[in-house]
Amino acid sequence: MRLPTYADALLRIWHTDDPPGLRLSGQIDLTNQTALMGHLLALNGAPADVTVDLREVTFLNFAALHALVSYAELLGPGRRLVLHTRTSVVGQMLLACGWDRPELRLTLLEETSDE
Amino acid sequence: MSDPQPLSRPGGTPHAHHLLLYGGDEQFLAAALPFTRDGLAAGEPVFIATSRYNTALLKQHLGPRAEQVSFAPAHWHRTPAQALLAFHDQARTFQGPSRVLGEPPWAGLSDDQAREWIRYECLLTLALASTGAWHLCPYDTRTLPAGVLHAAQLTHPTLTTGTAHRPNPAHIAPEEFSAACDSVPLPGPPAHSEQFRFDGPQHLAQLREFTARLARTAALAPDRIDSLLICVDQAATTAVGHGAGGGHCRIWTTTDEVLCEVTDPHGTLNTALAGYLPPATAHLDGRSLWIIRQLSDATDIRSSTNGTTIRIRMNRRRPTTPP
């Protein structure tokens, strides 16, 4: 397995080629939310959808989600940000802020498992 | 007194939030039927969120026209914050004039809960301003407590009987009314509450761990723990970023709730409209309290000489939620 391109006490980030994007593991909060934004911006602008795999993320703070939404808002036409998660709370936050509106280029894939 | 006239839409004014005090089926129908029929005749979406009894009554009198009306699903009025979001989003979706008959479920509420539903009524006026939605709020004078009926007369800018509307001279500005709701101090945390102090961003992960452990002990459902962690983290992040760089969190449980209180000892937040109104613009600060109110079952915020306290409440016994 590839080494993470970013690692701290709470979070590890890998760049992925298939699908193009990022895979994250751990927790994202005030201490490392800028790392997520930095690595998003470092993705090269290939004319493709960007997938951020959050399935191994146990905590994603509100500001980090806001950063992801801002990134989606900046994507060019025809491209989408795909968020892959295992918790329903991401979807709840998107809904609460009107970030579920169709014109936003963001797709949420929820894999919620029953406990 | 004005002559009876067809219910015309109250223009583009931000006062399309009408109070109907009714003492029986006749008075209810005298307002609700023309409100609904005229809306349908004008091609406006009509949405009804009222008691089971009044829903049946309206359906019976509307006859086949009832099929053109949207009736609220169960649990529409789950929390005041969520009801406000739902009404706001719906009004925005309609992108034009729409009508709503909304009657919150007052029966069986605790004093705290009733206070928040009363506050929601005053905030609705602000949340709906400029959306094109016209809300008719029926209040049953036979069954509602005097305090609820009294407050209704302070929170609605317009009074209606169905045949005539008139400005409500007793209406209080929403911001003032909401601030008045916060003049009631919160009961202090019990002596057995558990405390966690945080002095900077590096303690947030431990704070979440502390919160998750106590929430699991209280048998809070896993998806509700996820929501609670977002709320507590956000409240503490605000304290770390804006206040003294730290604060403390107290957690305790009652038979019905898990309560998590985050205090920023140097916070000076004006609580009147804090996090109550849908975030229209991209200011993250305004959204941070909004998200706490949306994800929790209730949140009380108070500022005093002791700073700002955000008390997040999660129900341990939840009604079955809609999918």
Short mmCIF file of C-alpha atoms in Angstrom, two decimals:
data_model
loop_
_atom_site.label_atom_id
_atom_site.label_comp_id
_atom_site.label_asym_id
_atom_site.label_seq_id
_atom_site.Cartn_x
_atom_site.Cartn_y
_atom_site.Cartn_z
CA MET A 1 0.00 0.00 0.00
CA ARG A 2 1.16 3.49 -0.85
CA LEU A 3 2.44 5.73 1.90
CA PRO A 4 0.12 8.53 2.87
CA THR A 5 1.00 11.94 1.43
CA TYR A 6 -0.06 13.49 4.70
CA ALA A 7 -0.10 12.14 8.22
CA ASP A 8 -0.59 13.61 11.69
CA ALA A 9 -1.73 12.21 15.01
CA LEU A 10 -5.37 12.19 13.88
CA LEU A 11 -5.43 12.01 10.11
CA ARG A 12 -3.83 10.37 7.10
CA ILE A 13 -4.42 11.43 3.49
CA TRP A 14 -3.62 9.45 0.32
CA HIS A 15 -3.88 10.67 -3.25
CA THR A 16 -5.73 8.14 -5.41
CA ASP A 17 -5.62 7.60 -9.18
CA ASP A 18 -8.61 5.36 -9.62
CA PRO A 19 -10.90 7.10 -8.97
CA PRO A 20 -8.94 10.36 -9.08
CA GLY A 21 -9.06 12.09 -5.73
CA LEU A 22 -8.22 11.55 -2.08
CA ARG A 23 -8.68 8.84 0.48
CA LEU A 24 -8.70 9.86 4.12
CA SER A 25 -8.52 7.96 7.36
CA GLY A 26 -8.99 9.26 10.90
CA GLN A 27 -10.41 12.53 12.20
CA ILE A 28 -10.58 15.99 10.67
CA ASP A 29 -10.94 18.95 13.02
CA LEU A 30 -9.62 22.44 13.67
CA THR A 31 -6.07 21.12 13.98
CA ASN A 32 -5.84 19.65 10.48
CA GLN A 33 -8.74 20.92 8.37
CA THR A 34 -6.37 23.09 6.33
CA ALA A 35 -4.43 19.95 5.32
CA LEU A 36 -7.56 18.60 3.67
CA MET A 37 -8.10 21.85 1.79
CA GLY A 38 -4.45 21.97 0.75
CA HIS A 39 -4.48 18.44 -0.62
CA LEU A 40 -7.74 19.07 -2.46
CA LEU A 41 -6.24 22.10 -4.15
CA ALA A 42 -3.12 20.09 -4.99
CA LEU A 43 -5.13 17.66 -7.12
CA ASN A 44 -4.31 18.36 -10.71
CA GLY A 45 -7.13 19.73 -12.76
CA ALA A 46 -7.82 16.63 -14.83
CA PRO A 47 -11.18 16.95 -16.54
CA ALA A 48 -12.76 14.31 -14.36
CA ASP A 49 -14.87 13.92 -11.26
CA VAL A 50 -12.99 14.10 -7.98
CA THR A 51 -13.71 11.46 -5.38
CA VAL A 52 -12.99 12.03 -1.70
CA ASP A 53 -13.25 8.75 0.13
CA LEU A 54 -14.28 9.42 3.73
CA ARG A 55 -15.29 5.88 4.60
CA GLU A 56 -12.46 5.51 7.10
CA VAL A 57 -13.04 8.96 8.56
CA THR A 58 -14.58 8.71 12.01
CA PHE A 59 -15.03 12.45 12.44
CA LEU A 60 -15.38 15.25 9.89
CA ASN A 61 -15.93 18.66 11.41
CA PHE A 62 -18.34 21.17 9.99
CA ALA A 63 -15.63 23.50 8.68
CA ALA A 64 -14.03 20.66 6.70
CA LEU A 65 -17.36 19.86 5.10
CA HIS A 66 -17.74 23.53 4.28
CA ALA A 67 -14.32 23.43 2.61
CA LEU A 68 -15.39 20.42 0.54
CA VAL A 69 -18.55 22.24 -0.54
CA SER A 70 -16.53 25.32 -1.48
CA TYR A 71 -14.24 23.12 -3.55
CA ALA A 72 -17.27 21.62 -5.33
CA GLU A 73 -18.53 25.12 -6.05
CA LEU A 74 -15.25 25.93 -7.80
CA LEU A 75 -15.22 22.86 -10.04
CA GLY A 76 -15.72 23.55 -13.70
CA PRO A 77 -18.83 22.50 -15.62
CA GLY A 78 -19.17 18.80 -16.17
CA ARG A 79 -17.08 17.89 -13.13
CA ARG A 80 -18.41 16.76 -9.79
CA LEU A 81 -17.07 16.17 -6.31
CA VAL A 82 -18.07 12.73 -5.07
CA LEU A 83 -18.07 12.21 -1.31
CA HIS A 84 -18.05 8.65 -0.10
CA THR A 85 -19.05 8.24 3.53
CA ARG A 86 -20.24 5.72 6.08
CA THR A 87 -22.12 8.09 8.37
CA SER A 88 -25.48 9.76 7.83
CA VAL A 89 -24.37 12.93 9.60
CA VAL A 90 -22.59 14.27 6.49
CA GLY A 91 -25.86 14.11 4.58
CA GLN A 92 -27.68 15.78 7.47
CA MET A 93 -25.23 18.68 7.46
CA LEU A 94 -25.54 19.10 3.69
CA LEU A 95 -29.31 19.14 3.99
CA ALA A 96 -29.33 21.61 6.88
CA CYS A 97 -27.24 24.13 4.93
CA GLY A 98 -29.00 23.82 1.60
CA TRP A 99 -25.94 22.11 0.17
CA ASP A 100 -28.11 19.36 -1.27
CA ARG A 101 -29.40 21.66 -4.01
CA PRO A 102 -29.07 20.11 -7.47
CA GLU A 103 -26.97 22.89 -9.01
CA LEU A 104 -24.16 22.18 -6.54
CA ARG A 105 -21.72 19.79 -8.22
CA LEU A 106 -21.56 17.41 -5.32
CA THR A 107 -22.64 13.80 -5.08
CA LEU A 108 -22.93 12.04 -1.74
CA LEU A 109 -22.52 8.28 -1.66
CA GLU A 110 -23.66 6.95 1.70
CA GLU A 111 -22.76 3.47 2.81
CA THR A 112 -24.48 3.40 6.15
CA SER A 113 -24.36 0.05 7.84
CA ASP A 114 -26.79 -1.09 10.49
CA GLU A 115 -25.12 -1.43 13.81
CA MET B 1 -63.71 47.27 10.93
CA SER B 2 -63.21 46.47 7.29
CA ASP B 3 -65.87 44.86 5.16
CA PRO B 4 -65.64 41.17 4.50
CA GLN B 5 -63.58 40.66 1.39
CA PRO B 6 -61.96 37.77 -0.41
CA LEU B 7 -58.68 36.87 1.21
CA SER B 8 -56.23 38.70 -0.91
CA ARG B 9 -52.55 37.94 -0.61
CA PRO B 10 -50.82 40.35 1.72
CA GLY B 11 -48.62 41.80 -0.98
CA GLY B 12 -44.89 41.56 -0.87
CA THR B 13 -44.85 42.56 2.75
CA PRO B 14 -42.80 40.53 5.19
CA HIS B 15 -45.90 40.13 7.31
CA ALA B 16 -47.50 37.12 5.73
CA HIS B 17 -47.74 35.37 9.06
CA HIS B 18 -51.29 35.41 10.33
CA LEU B 19 -52.77 34.37 13.65
CA LEU B 20 -56.18 32.74 13.77
CA LEU B 21 -57.66 32.24 17.22
CA TYR B 22 -60.48 29.74 16.92
CA GLY B 23 -62.87 28.30 19.45
CA GLY B 24 -64.48 25.58 17.35
CA ASP B 25 -64.74 23.87 13.98
CA GLU B 26 -66.79 26.67 12.46
CA GLN B 27 -64.29 29.38 13.25
CA PHE B 28 -61.44 27.17 12.07
CA LEU B 29 -63.11 26.37 8.77
CA ALA B 30 -64.23 29.98 8.23
CA ALA B 31 -60.57 30.91 7.85
CA ALA B 32 -58.91 27.68 6.73
CA LEU B 33 -61.29 26.91 3.86
CA PRO B 34 -61.07 30.23 1.99
CA PHE B 35 -57.33 30.34 2.68
CA THR B 36 -56.94 26.96 1.01
CA ARG B 37 -59.50 27.39 -1.79
CA ASP B 38 -58.30 30.84 -2.81
CA GLY B 39 -54.73 29.58 -2.86
CA LEU B 40 -55.64 26.66 -5.09
CA ALA B 41 -57.73 28.91 -7.33
CA ALA B 42 -54.73 31.19 -7.76
CA GLY B 43 -52.56 28.21 -8.65
CA GLU B 44 -50.46 28.53 -5.50
CA PRO B 45 -49.04 25.49 -3.72
CA VAL B 46 -50.95 24.89 -0.48
CA PHE B 47 -49.38 22.94 2.36
CA ILE B 48 -51.23 21.88 5.50
CA ALA B 49 -49.47 20.80 8.70
CA THR B 50 -52.06 20.57 11.43
CA SER B 51 -53.57 18.11 13.89
CA ARG B 52 -55.05 14.85 12.75
CA TYR B 53 -58.50 16.12 13.68
CA ASN B 54 -58.21 19.38 11.73
CA THR B 55 -56.66 17.56 8.77
CA ALA B 56 -59.66 15.24 8.59
CA LEU B 57 -62.03 18.18 9.00
CA LEU B 58 -60.40 20.09 6.15
CA LYS B 59 -60.29 17.07 3.86
CA GLN B 60 -63.97 16.48 4.48
CA HIS B 61 -64.91 20.05 3.57
CA LEU B 62 -62.53 20.43 0.67
CA GLY B 63 -63.89 17.30 -0.98
CA PRO B 64 -62.08 16.37 -4.21
CA ARG B 65 -60.04 19.59 -4.02
CA ALA B 66 -58.18 18.08 -1.06
CA GLU B 67 -56.17 16.09 -3.60
CA GLN B 68 -54.53 19.30 -4.81
CA VAL B 69 -53.35 20.12 -1.30
CA SER B 70 -50.13 18.76 0.20
CA PHE B 71 -50.55 17.45 3.71
CA ALA B 72 -47.55 17.23 6.00
CA PRO B 73 -46.04 13.82 6.68
CA ALA B 74 -45.89 12.58 10.26
CA HIS B 75 -43.11 14.16 12.34
CA TRP B 76 -43.06 17.29 10.19
CA HIS B 77 -42.86 19.34 13.38
CA ARG B 78 -40.12 17.25 15.00
CA THR B 79 -38.10 20.12 16.48
CA PRO B 80 -38.67 23.86 16.07
CA ALA B 81 -35.31 24.26 14.30
CA GLN B 82 -36.06 21.49 11.83
CA ALA B 83 -39.59 22.73 11.18
CA LEU B 84 -38.23 26.19 10.43
CA LEU B 85 -35.70 24.74 7.97
CA ALA B 86 -38.36 22.59 6.31
CA PHE B 87 -40.79 25.49 5.86
CA HIS B 88 -38.03 27.75 4.61
CA ASP B 89 -36.67 25.25 2.08
CA GLN B 90 -40.15 24.45 0.89
CA ALA B 91 -40.99 28.12 0.34
CA ARG B 92 -37.75 28.59 -1.58
CA THR B 93 -38.48 25.53 -3.73
CA PHE B 94 -41.87 26.92 -4.72
CA GLN B 95 -40.15 30.07 -6.01
CA GLY B 96 -43.27 32.19 -5.76
CA PRO B 97 -46.38 32.65 -3.70
CA SER B 98 -47.35 29.67 -1.58
CA ARG B 99 -49.63 29.10 1.38
CA VAL B 100 -49.08 27.14 4.56
CA LEU B 101 -51.49 26.34 7.33
CA GLY B 102 -49.29 25.32 10.23
CA GLU B 103 -50.27 24.27 13.72
CA PRO B 104 -47.41 23.00 15.91
CA PRO B 105 -48.10 20.00 18.13
CA TRP B 106 -48.58 21.79 21.45
CA ALA B 107 -50.01 18.83 23.34
CA GLY B 108 -47.74 17.18 25.87
CA LEU B 109 -44.86 19.65 25.64
CA SER B 110 -42.69 20.51 28.63
CA ASP B 111 -42.37 24.20 29.56
CA ASP B 112 -38.93 24.31 27.89
CA GLN B 113 -40.25 22.79 24.71
CA ALA B 114 -43.27 25.09 24.62
CA ARG B 115 -40.99 28.11 25.04
CA GLU B 116 -38.94 27.04 22.03
CA TRP B 117 -42.03 26.47 19.88
CA ILE B 118 -43.27 29.92 20.90
CA ARG B 119 -39.92 31.38 19.93
CA TYR B 120 -40.10 29.51 16.62
CA GLU B 121 -43.34 31.36 15.84
CA CYS B 122 -41.64 34.73 16.20
CA LEU B 123 -38.64 33.60 14.12
CA LEU B 124 -40.84 32.22 11.36
CA THR B 125 -41.80 35.78 10.47
CA LEU B 126 -38.14 36.56 9.75
CA ALA B 127 -37.32 33.24 8.09
CA LEU B 128 -40.21 33.56 5.65
CA ALA B 129 -39.76 37.22 4.81
CA SER B 130 -39.23 37.54 1.06
CA THR B 131 -39.88 33.85 0.34
CA GLY B 132 -43.44 34.47 -0.88
CA ALA B 133 -44.93 32.09 1.66
CA TRP B 134 -48.08 33.09 3.52
CA HIS B 135 -48.53 31.28 6.82
CA LEU B 136 -51.83 30.94 8.64
CA CYS B 137 -51.36 29.77 12.24
CA PRO B 138 -54.50 28.50 13.92
CA TYR B 139 -54.56 28.40 17.74
CA ASP B 140 -57.32 26.50 19.53
CA THR B 141 -58.56 28.73 22.36
CA ARG B 142 -60.40 25.80 23.97
CA THR B 143 -57.40 23.59 24.61
CA LEU B 144 -54.18 25.64 24.57
CA PRO B 145 -52.65 26.93 27.79
CA ALA B 146 -53.14 30.64 28.49
CA GLY B 147 -49.39 31.27 28.17
CA VAL B 148 -49.26 29.82 24.65
CA LEU B 149 -52.31 31.85 23.56
CA HIS B 150 -50.86 35.00 25.08
CA ALA B 151 -47.51 34.51 23.34
CA ALA B 152 -49.22 33.84 20.01
CA GLN B 153 -50.65 37.33 20.19
CA LEU B 154 -47.14 38.75 20.56
CA THR B 155 -45.46 36.71 17.80
CA HIS B 156 -47.79 37.23 14.83
CA PRO B 157 -47.73 40.52 12.93
CA THR B 158 -51.26 40.07 11.56
CA LEU B 159 -54.58 38.89 13.01
CA THR B 160 -57.20 37.21 10.88
CA THR B 161 -60.71 35.81 11.22
CA GLY B 162 -60.70 34.44 7.71
CA THR B 163 -62.81 37.23 6.27
CA ALA B 164 -60.67 40.14 7.44
CA HIS B 165 -57.04 40.76 8.37
CA ARG B 166 -55.75 43.53 10.53
CA PRO B 167 -52.31 44.46 11.83
CA ASN B 168 -51.67 43.10 15.29
CA PRO B 169 -50.96 46.02 17.63
CA ALA B 170 -49.44 43.67 20.21
CA HIS B 171 -46.82 42.23 17.85
CA ILE B 172 -43.27 42.40 19.20
CA ALA B 173 -40.19 42.55 16.98
CA PRO B 174 -38.87 38.96 16.63
CA GLU B 175 -35.39 39.83 17.82
CA GLU B 176 -36.76 41.40 20.99
CA PHE B 177 -39.14 38.55 21.60
CA SER B 178 -36.41 35.95 21.16
CA ALA B 179 -34.09 37.87 23.50
CA ALA B 180 -36.88 37.90 26.07
CA CYS B 181 -37.12 34.09 25.84
CA ASP B 182 -33.45 33.98 26.89
CA SER B 183 -34.03 36.09 29.99
CA VAL B 184 -35.13 32.92 31.76
CA PRO B 185 -31.93 31.49 33.25
CA LEU B 186 -31.14 27.85 32.61
CA PRO B 187 -31.15 25.58 35.63
CA GLY B 188 -27.53 24.86 36.58
CA PRO B 189 -25.86 21.55 35.77
CA PRO B 190 -26.26 18.96 38.52
CA ALA B 191 -23.37 18.29 40.90
CA HIS B 192 -22.81 14.86 39.35
CA SER B 193 -22.15 16.28 35.89
CA GLU B 194 -18.79 15.30 34.39
CA GLN B 195 -16.43 18.04 33.34
CA PHE B 196 -13.75 18.34 30.68
CA ARG B 197 -11.53 21.43 30.32
CA PHE B 198 -10.04 22.33 26.96
CA ASP B 199 -7.29 24.88 26.48
CA GLY B 200 -6.77 24.82 22.74
CA PRO B 201 -7.33 22.97 19.46
CA GLN B 202 -5.08 20.13 20.61
CA HIS B 203 -7.75 19.10 23.18
CA LEU B 204 -10.66 18.81 20.75
CA ALA B 205 -10.05 15.15 19.97
CA GLN B 206 -10.01 14.30 23.69
CA LEU B 207 -13.18 16.32 24.18
CA ARG B 208 -14.90 14.29 21.47
CA GLU B 209 -13.66 11.07 23.04
CA PHE B 210 -14.96 12.20 26.45
CA THR B 211 -18.33 13.09 24.88
CA ALA B 212 -18.62 9.87 22.90
CA ARG B 213 -17.83 7.75 25.96
CA LEU B 214 -20.55 9.37 28.07
CA ALA B 215 -23.05 9.32 25.22
CA ARG B 216 -22.45 5.60 24.70
CA THR B 217 -22.89 5.02 28.43
CA ALA B 218 -26.23 6.82 28.14
CA ALA B 219 -27.14 4.43 25.30
CA LEU B 220 -27.58 7.21 22.78
CA ALA B 221 -28.05 5.76 19.27
CA PRO B 222 -24.83 5.73 17.18
CA ASP B 223 -26.17 8.15 14.55
CA ARG B 224 -27.17 10.56 17.31
CA ILE B 225 -23.70 10.29 18.85
CA ASP B 226 -22.27 11.32 15.46
CA SER B 227 -24.54 14.35 15.47
CA LEU B 228 -23.72 15.20 19.08
CA LEU B 229 -19.97 15.08 18.32
CA ILE B 230 -20.38 17.56 15.47
CA CYS B 231 -22.31 19.88 17.82
CA VAL B 232 -19.87 19.66 20.75
CA ASP B 233 -16.83 19.99 18.49
CA GLN B 234 -18.34 23.02 16.78
CA ALA B 235 -19.24 24.71 20.07
CA ALA B 236 -15.74 24.10 21.46
CA THR B 237 -14.09 25.16 18.18
CA THR B 238 -15.94 28.47 18.43
CA ALA B 239 -14.73 28.93 22.01
CA VAL B 240 -11.16 28.09 21.00
CA GLY B 241 -11.21 30.41 18.01
CA HIS B 242 -13.14 33.38 19.29
CA GLY B 243 -12.98 33.43 23.00
CA ALA B 244 -10.38 32.74 25.60
CA GLY B 245 -8.84 29.98 23.53
CA GLY B 246 -10.50 27.42 25.73
CA GLY B 247 -13.38 26.63 27.99
CA HIS B 248 -15.08 23.70 29.61
CA CYS B 249 -17.66 21.09 28.77
CA ARG B 250 -20.07 19.55 31.24
CA ILE B 251 -22.11 16.47 30.44
CA TRP B 252 -24.95 14.86 32.35
CA THR B 253 -27.94 12.69 31.63
CA THR B 254 -31.54 12.72 32.71
CA THR B 255 -34.13 10.03 32.14
CA ASP B 256 -34.98 11.62 28.81
CA GLU B 257 -31.89 13.45 27.63
CA VAL B 258 -28.13 13.66 27.32
CA LEU B 259 -27.05 17.27 27.97
CA CYS B 260 -23.68 18.65 26.87
CA GLU B 261 -22.87 22.15 27.87
CA VAL B 262 -19.91 24.00 26.35
CA THR B 263 -18.92 27.23 28.08
CA ASP B 264 -16.65 29.91 26.66
CA PRO B 265 -15.80 31.94 29.77
CA HIS B 266 -15.09 35.06 27.71
CA GLY B 267 -17.90 34.64 25.18
CA THR B 268 -20.14 37.65 24.60
CA LEU B 269 -22.52 36.25 22.01
CA ASN B 270 -25.79 38.10 21.40
CA THR B 271 -28.12 35.13 21.61
CA ALA B 272 -31.36 36.65 20.28
CA LEU B 273 -31.02 35.30 16.75
CA ALA B 274 -27.99 33.06 17.25
CA GLY B 275 -28.22 30.15 14.84
CA TYR B 276 -31.97 30.38 14.43
CA LEU B 277 -32.23 31.65 10.88
CA PRO B 278 -31.27 29.75 7.73
CA PRO B 279 -27.81 30.76 6.56
CA ALA B 280 -28.42 32.75 3.41
CA THR B 281 -24.84 33.72 2.77
CA ALA B 282 -21.51 32.04 3.10
CA HIS B 283 -20.55 33.26 6.54
CA LEU B 284 -19.25 30.25 8.36
CA ASP B 285 -19.74 31.92 11.74
CA GLY B 286 -23.49 32.19 11.30
CA ARG B 287 -23.69 28.61 10.11
CA SER B 288 -21.82 27.13 13.02
CA LEU B 289 -24.65 27.74 15.49
CA TRP B 290 -27.27 26.93 12.87
CA ILE B 291 -25.75 23.46 12.39
CA ILE B 292 -25.78 22.86 16.15
CA ARG B 293 -29.47 23.73 16.35
CA GLN B 294 -30.24 21.56 13.31
CA LEU B 295 -28.39 18.44 14.46
CA SER B 296 -29.41 18.53 18.13
CA ASP B 297 -32.86 17.92 19.54
CA ALA B 298 -32.70 21.28 21.31
CA THR B 299 -29.98 23.82 22.06
CA ASP B 300 -30.12 26.60 24.64
CA ILE B 301 -27.62 29.44 24.36
CA ARG B 302 -27.13 32.04 27.07
CA SER B 303 -24.61 34.82 27.59
CA SER B 304 -23.87 36.35 30.96
CA THR B 305 -20.95 37.75 32.91
CA ASN B 306 -19.78 34.13 33.06
CA GLY B 307 -19.40 34.00 29.30
CA THR B 308 -21.42 32.19 26.67
CA THR B 309 -22.87 28.76 27.31
CA ILE B 310 -24.17 26.46 24.59
CA ARG B 311 -26.28 23.64 26.05
CA ILE B 312 -26.85 20.86 23.54
CA ARG B 313 -29.64 18.42 24.27
CA MET B 314 -30.19 15.01 22.72
CA ASN B 315 -33.22 12.82 23.39
CA ARG B 316 -32.41 9.38 24.74
CA ARG B 317 -35.83 8.12 23.77
CA ARG B 318 -36.52 9.13 20.26
CA PRO B 319 -39.75 8.74 18.42
CA THR B 320 -39.29 6.74 15.25
CA THR B 321 -37.91 9.15 12.72
CA PRO B 322 -39.04 9.33 9.15
CA PRO B 323 -36.68 7.88 6.55
#
